[in-house]
Amino acid sequence: MTEDVADLDRTRLPAHVGIIMDGNGRWAAARGLPRNAGHEQGESALFDTVEGALQLGLRWLTVYAFSTENWKRPPSEVAFLLNFNRDLLLRRADELDERQVRVRFIGRRRRPVPRRLVHMIEATEARTARHRRLTLQVAFNYGGRAELVDAARRVATDVAEGRLRPDKVSEKSIQARLYEPEAPDVDLLVRTSGEQRLSNFMLFQAAYAELVFTNVLWPEFRRGELFAAVAEFQRRQRRFGTV
Ligand code: IPE
Ligand code: IPE
Ligand code: MG
């Protein structure tokens, strides 16, 4: 199902779209290819989606690239994904910069994430930091639970050092200590490949997200599918607990 960008209501866009890019391995297996070929093919899906987000005027897009659980995959696949993400930044930094996309990574940057990947992440973030047209967040070595643990540690430190009173700890205190406190809540969460679960993605931010699941495997996802998901979002009635 694809939708035309012209049919969408630009005044009711989701403030933040999250995408769980899933199905690379199954795309490859269906073609008798190694799983890594599916990851490679996902690059064109990602960049067409970014183009679609720009065309539509989205301001925040977060894509799930590597979870804290993905370290459990075979070492050869993990190594491939680490190199692939670094190479992708090398190849695409100019393009993202030209299109005024601010790139941010969310997730833990310490070991076992290789130093050279962290350097590349920092360089790309610094180079695109001034842009505001679209913020593309790449969730890498990201886990929603890990993010909440990291936020809780910072709350604990601030309490211990007298900057925050325990009875003043609120949702805002947690929000302010997430990896990217300025990001608005995820309004629309899309997962490809037919799986219907969160897999530890944006647990705090997606509390009231509209969920859209599509059977399209990530390597075949294109901006038309993004537009279709936004159209679906615009048909939903959101209530946020009220009547
Ligand atoms: C998503 O595709 C990419 C990552 C999780 C890195 P998968 O690799 O999970 O593909 P499937 O789910 O095995 O088909
Ligand atoms: C979630 O996909 C993580 C990413 C897309 C990066 P997985 O394929 O790892 O999730 P599960 O294992 O099916 O829940
Ligand atoms: Mg998967």
Coordinates of C-alpha atoms and ligand atoms in Angstrom, one line a residue:
M1 CA 0.0 0.0 0.0
T2 CA 1.5 3.3 -1.0
E3 CA 0.1 6.8 -0.7
D4 CA 0.8 10.0 -2.5
V5 CA 2.4 12.8 -0.5
A6 CA -0.2 15.3 -1.9
D7 CA -3.0 13.5 -0.2
L8 CA -1.6 14.0 3.3
D9 CA -2.7 16.8 5.6
R10 CA 0.5 18.8 6.2
T11 CA -1.0 20.5 9.3
R12 CA -1.4 17.2 11.1
L13 CA 1.9 15.5 10.7
P14 CA 3.4 13.3 13.5
A15 CA 5.9 15.4 15.4
H16 CA 8.2 12.3 15.6
V17 CA 8.2 9.1 13.6
G18 CA 10.0 6.0 14.8
I19 CA 10.8 3.1 12.5
I20 CA 11.8 -0.4 13.5
M21 CA 13.6 -1.5 10.3
D22 CA 13.1 -5.2 10.4
G23 CA 13.2 -8.1 7.9
N24 CA 16.6 -7.7 6.3
G25 CA 17.5 -11.3 7.0
R26 CA 14.3 -12.7 5.6
W27 CA 14.6 -10.6 2.5
A28 CA 18.0 -12.1 1.9
A29 CA 17.0 -15.6 2.7
A30 CA 14.1 -15.4 0.3
R31 CA 16.7 -14.8 -2.4
G32 CA 19.2 -17.4 -1.3
L33 CA 21.6 -14.6 -0.2
P34 CA 23.5 -14.3 3.0
R35 CA 21.8 -12.2 5.7
N36 CA 24.3 -9.4 5.4
A37 CA 23.1 -8.8 1.8
G38 CA 19.8 -7.9 3.3
H39 CA 21.4 -5.3 5.6
E40 CA 23.3 -3.9 2.6
Q41 CA 20.0 -3.6 0.7
G42 CA 18.5 -1.7 3.6
E43 CA 20.6 1.3 2.9
S44 CA 18.5 2.4 -0.2
A45 CA 15.4 1.9 1.9
L46 CA 16.7 4.2 4.6
F47 CA 17.8 7.0 2.3
D48 CA 14.6 6.9 0.2
T49 CA 12.7 7.1 3.5
V50 CA 14.8 10.1 4.6
E51 CA 14.0 11.8 1.2
G52 CA 10.3 11.1 1.9
A53 CA 10.5 12.6 5.3
L54 CA 12.1 15.7 3.9
Q55 CA 9.5 15.9 1.1
L56 CA 6.8 15.6 3.7
G57 CA 8.3 18.1 6.1
L58 CA 8.8 15.7 9.1
R59 CA 11.0 17.2 11.8
W60 CA 12.0 14.1 13.8
L61 CA 12.7 10.6 12.5
T62 CA 14.3 7.8 14.6
V63 CA 15.4 4.6 13.1
Y64 CA 16.3 1.4 15.0
A65 CA 19.6 0.2 13.6
F66 CA 21.1 -2.0 16.3
S67 CA 19.6 -3.0 19.6
T68 CA 21.4 -3.8 22.9
E69 CA 20.2 -7.4 22.2
N70 CA 21.6 -7.6 18.7
W71 CA 25.1 -8.4 20.2
K72 CA 23.7 -11.9 20.6
R73 CA 23.8 -12.5 16.8
P74 CA 26.6 -14.5 15.2
P75 CA 30.0 -12.6 15.5
S76 CA 30.3 -12.3 11.7
E77 CA 26.9 -10.5 11.4
V78 CA 27.7 -8.2 14.4
A79 CA 31.1 -7.3 12.8
F80 CA 29.4 -6.7 9.5
L81 CA 26.8 -4.4 11.0
L82 CA 29.5 -2.4 12.9
N83 CA 31.5 -1.8 9.8
F84 CA 28.4 -1.2 7.6
N85 CA 27.1 1.5 9.9
R86 CA 30.5 3.2 9.9
D87 CA 30.9 3.0 6.1
L88 CA 27.4 4.2 5.6
L89 CA 28.2 7.4 7.6
L90 CA 31.3 7.9 5.5
R91 CA 29.4 7.5 2.2
R92 CA 26.3 9.5 3.2
A93 CA 27.6 12.3 5.4
D94 CA 27.9 14.8 2.5
E95 CA 24.4 14.0 1.3
L96 CA 22.8 14.4 4.8
D97 CA 24.7 17.6 5.4
E98 CA 23.6 19.1 2.0
R99 CA 20.0 18.2 2.8
Q100 CA 20.3 20.0 6.2
V101 CA 19.7 16.9 8.1
R102 CA 20.9 16.8 11.7
V103 CA 22.2 13.4 12.5
R104 CA 22.2 12.2 16.1
F105 CA 22.9 8.8 17.6
I106 CA 21.1 7.5 20.6
G107 CA 22.4 4.5 22.5
R108 CA 25.3 3.5 24.6
R109 CA 28.7 4.4 23.1
R110 CA 31.0 2.5 25.4
R111 CA 32.5 -0.9 24.9
P112 CA 32.0 -3.1 22.9
V113 CA 31.2 -0.3 20.3
P114 CA 34.5 0.1 18.4
R115 CA 36.3 3.4 19.0
R116 CA 36.5 4.1 15.2
L117 CA 32.7 3.9 14.9
V118 CA 32.3 6.3 17.9
H119 CA 34.7 8.7 16.2
M120 CA 32.7 8.6 13.0
I121 CA 29.4 9.1 14.9
E122 CA 30.9 12.1 16.7
A123 CA 32.3 13.6 13.5
T124 CA 28.9 13.2 11.7
E125 CA 27.0 14.7 14.7
A126 CA 29.4 17.7 14.9
R127 CA 29.2 18.3 11.2
T128 CA 25.4 18.4 11.0
A129 CA 24.7 19.9 14.4
R130 CA 23.6 23.2 13.1
H131 CA 20.8 21.8 10.9
R132 CA 17.2 21.8 12.0
R133 CA 15.2 20.8 8.9
L134 CA 15.0 17.2 9.9
T135 CA 16.7 15.4 12.9
L136 CA 17.5 11.9 12.0
Q137 CA 18.2 9.9 15.1
V138 CA 19.9 6.5 14.6
A139 CA 19.3 4.2 17.5
F140 CA 22.5 2.2 17.7
N141 CA 23.4 -0.1 20.6
Y142 CA 20.1 1.3 21.8
G143 CA 17.7 -0.3 24.3
G144 CA 14.7 1.4 25.8
R145 CA 15.4 -0.3 29.2
A146 CA 19.1 0.7 29.0
E147 CA 18.1 4.3 28.3
L148 CA 15.8 4.2 31.4
V149 CA 18.6 2.7 33.5
D150 CA 21.0 5.4 32.3
A151 CA 18.4 8.1 33.1
A152 CA 17.8 6.5 36.6
R153 CA 21.6 6.6 37.3
R154 CA 21.7 10.2 36.5
V155 CA 18.7 10.9 38.7
A156 CA 20.5 9.0 41.5
T157 CA 23.7 11.0 41.0
D158 CA 21.8 14.3 41.1
V159 CA 19.9 13.2 44.2
A160 CA 23.1 12.1 45.9
E161 CA 24.9 15.3 45.1
G162 CA 22.0 17.4 46.3
R163 CA 20.8 18.8 42.9
L164 CA 17.5 17.1 43.0
R165 CA 15.1 16.2 45.9
P166 CA 13.8 12.7 45.9
D167 CA 10.2 13.9 46.3
K168 CA 10.7 16.2 43.2
V169 CA 11.5 13.3 40.9
S170 CA 8.9 13.4 38.1
E171 CA 8.3 12.3 34.6
K172 CA 10.0 15.5 33.5
S173 CA 13.1 14.5 35.5
I174 CA 13.3 11.3 33.6
Q175 CA 12.6 12.9 30.2
A176 CA 15.3 15.5 30.9
R177 CA 17.9 12.6 31.3
L178 CA 17.0 10.6 28.2
Y179 CA 19.6 10.4 25.5
E180 CA 17.9 13.2 23.6
P181 CA 15.7 15.2 26.0
E182 CA 14.6 17.6 23.3
A183 CA 13.0 15.0 21.1
P184 CA 9.2 15.1 21.1
D185 CA 7.2 12.0 22.0
V186 CA 7.0 9.4 19.2
D187 CA 3.6 9.9 17.7
L188 CA 3.9 7.3 15.0
L189 CA 5.8 4.0 15.3
V190 CA 6.2 1.9 12.2
R191 CA 7.5 -1.7 12.2
T192 CA 8.2 -3.5 9.0
S193 CA 8.3 -7.3 8.2
G194 CA 5.0 -8.2 9.9
E195 CA 6.4 -8.5 13.4
Q196 CA 4.2 -6.8 16.0
R197 CA 6.3 -6.0 18.9
L198 CA 8.5 -3.1 20.3
S199 CA 11.7 -5.1 20.8
N200 CA 12.9 -2.5 23.4
F201 CA 12.5 0.5 21.2
M202 CA 11.7 4.0 22.7
L203 CA 9.7 2.6 25.7
F204 CA 9.4 6.0 27.4
Q205 CA 8.9 8.1 24.2
A206 CA 6.4 5.8 22.5
A207 CA 4.0 5.6 25.5
Y208 CA 1.1 7.0 23.4
A209 CA 2.4 6.3 19.9
E210 CA 0.1 5.1 17.2
L211 CA 1.5 1.7 16.0
V212 CA 1.5 0.8 12.3
F213 CA 2.7 -2.6 11.2
T214 CA 3.4 -3.4 7.6
N215 CA 4.4 -6.7 6.0
V216 CA 6.9 -5.1 3.7
L217 CA 10.4 -6.2 4.5
W218 CA 12.7 -3.4 5.3
P219 CA 14.9 -3.6 2.1
E220 CA 11.8 -3.0 0.0
F221 CA 10.4 -0.1 2.1
R222 CA 10.2 3.2 0.2
R223 CA 8.9 6.6 0.9
G224 CA 5.4 5.6 -0.4
E225 CA 5.2 3.2 2.6
L226 CA 6.1 6.1 4.9
F227 CA 3.4 8.2 3.4
A228 CA 0.9 5.4 3.7
A229 CA 1.8 5.0 7.4
V230 CA 1.3 8.8 7.9
A231 CA -2.1 8.5 6.1
E232 CA -3.0 5.7 8.5
F233 CA -1.9 7.9 11.5
Q234 CA -4.1 10.7 10.2
R235 CA -7.1 8.4 10.2
R236 CA -6.6 7.3 13.8
Q237 CA -8.5 9.0 16.7
R238 CA -6.1 9.7 19.5
R239 CA -7.5 10.0 23.0
F240 CA -4.6 10.1 25.5
G241 CA -6.8 8.7 28.2
T242 CA -9.6 11.2 27.8
V243 CA -13.0 10.5 26.4
Ligands
IPE1 C1 16.7 -5.8 10.9 O1 16.6 -7.0 10.1 C2 18.1 -5.3 11.0 C3 18.7 -5.5 12.3 C4 18.1 -6.0 13.4 C5 20.0 -5.1 12.5 P1 16.9 -8.4 10.7 O2 18.3 -8.7 10.6 O3 16.3 -8.5 12.1 O4 16.0 -9.3 9.7 P2 15.2 -10.6 10.1 O5 14.2 -10.2 11.2 O6 16.1 -11.6 10.6 O7 14.5 -10.9 8.8
IPE2 C1 14.8 -5.0 16.4 O1 14.7 -6.0 15.5 C2 16.1 -4.3 16.3 C3 16.3 -3.5 15.1 C4 15.5 -3.4 14.1 C5 17.6 -2.9 15.0 P1 15.1 -7.5 15.9 O2 14.9 -8.3 14.6 O3 16.4 -7.6 16.5 O4 14.0 -7.9 16.9 P2 13.4 -9.3 17.4 O5 14.6 -10.1 17.9 O6 12.7 -9.9 16.2 O7 12.5 -8.9 18.5
MG3 MG 14.5 -9.0 12.8

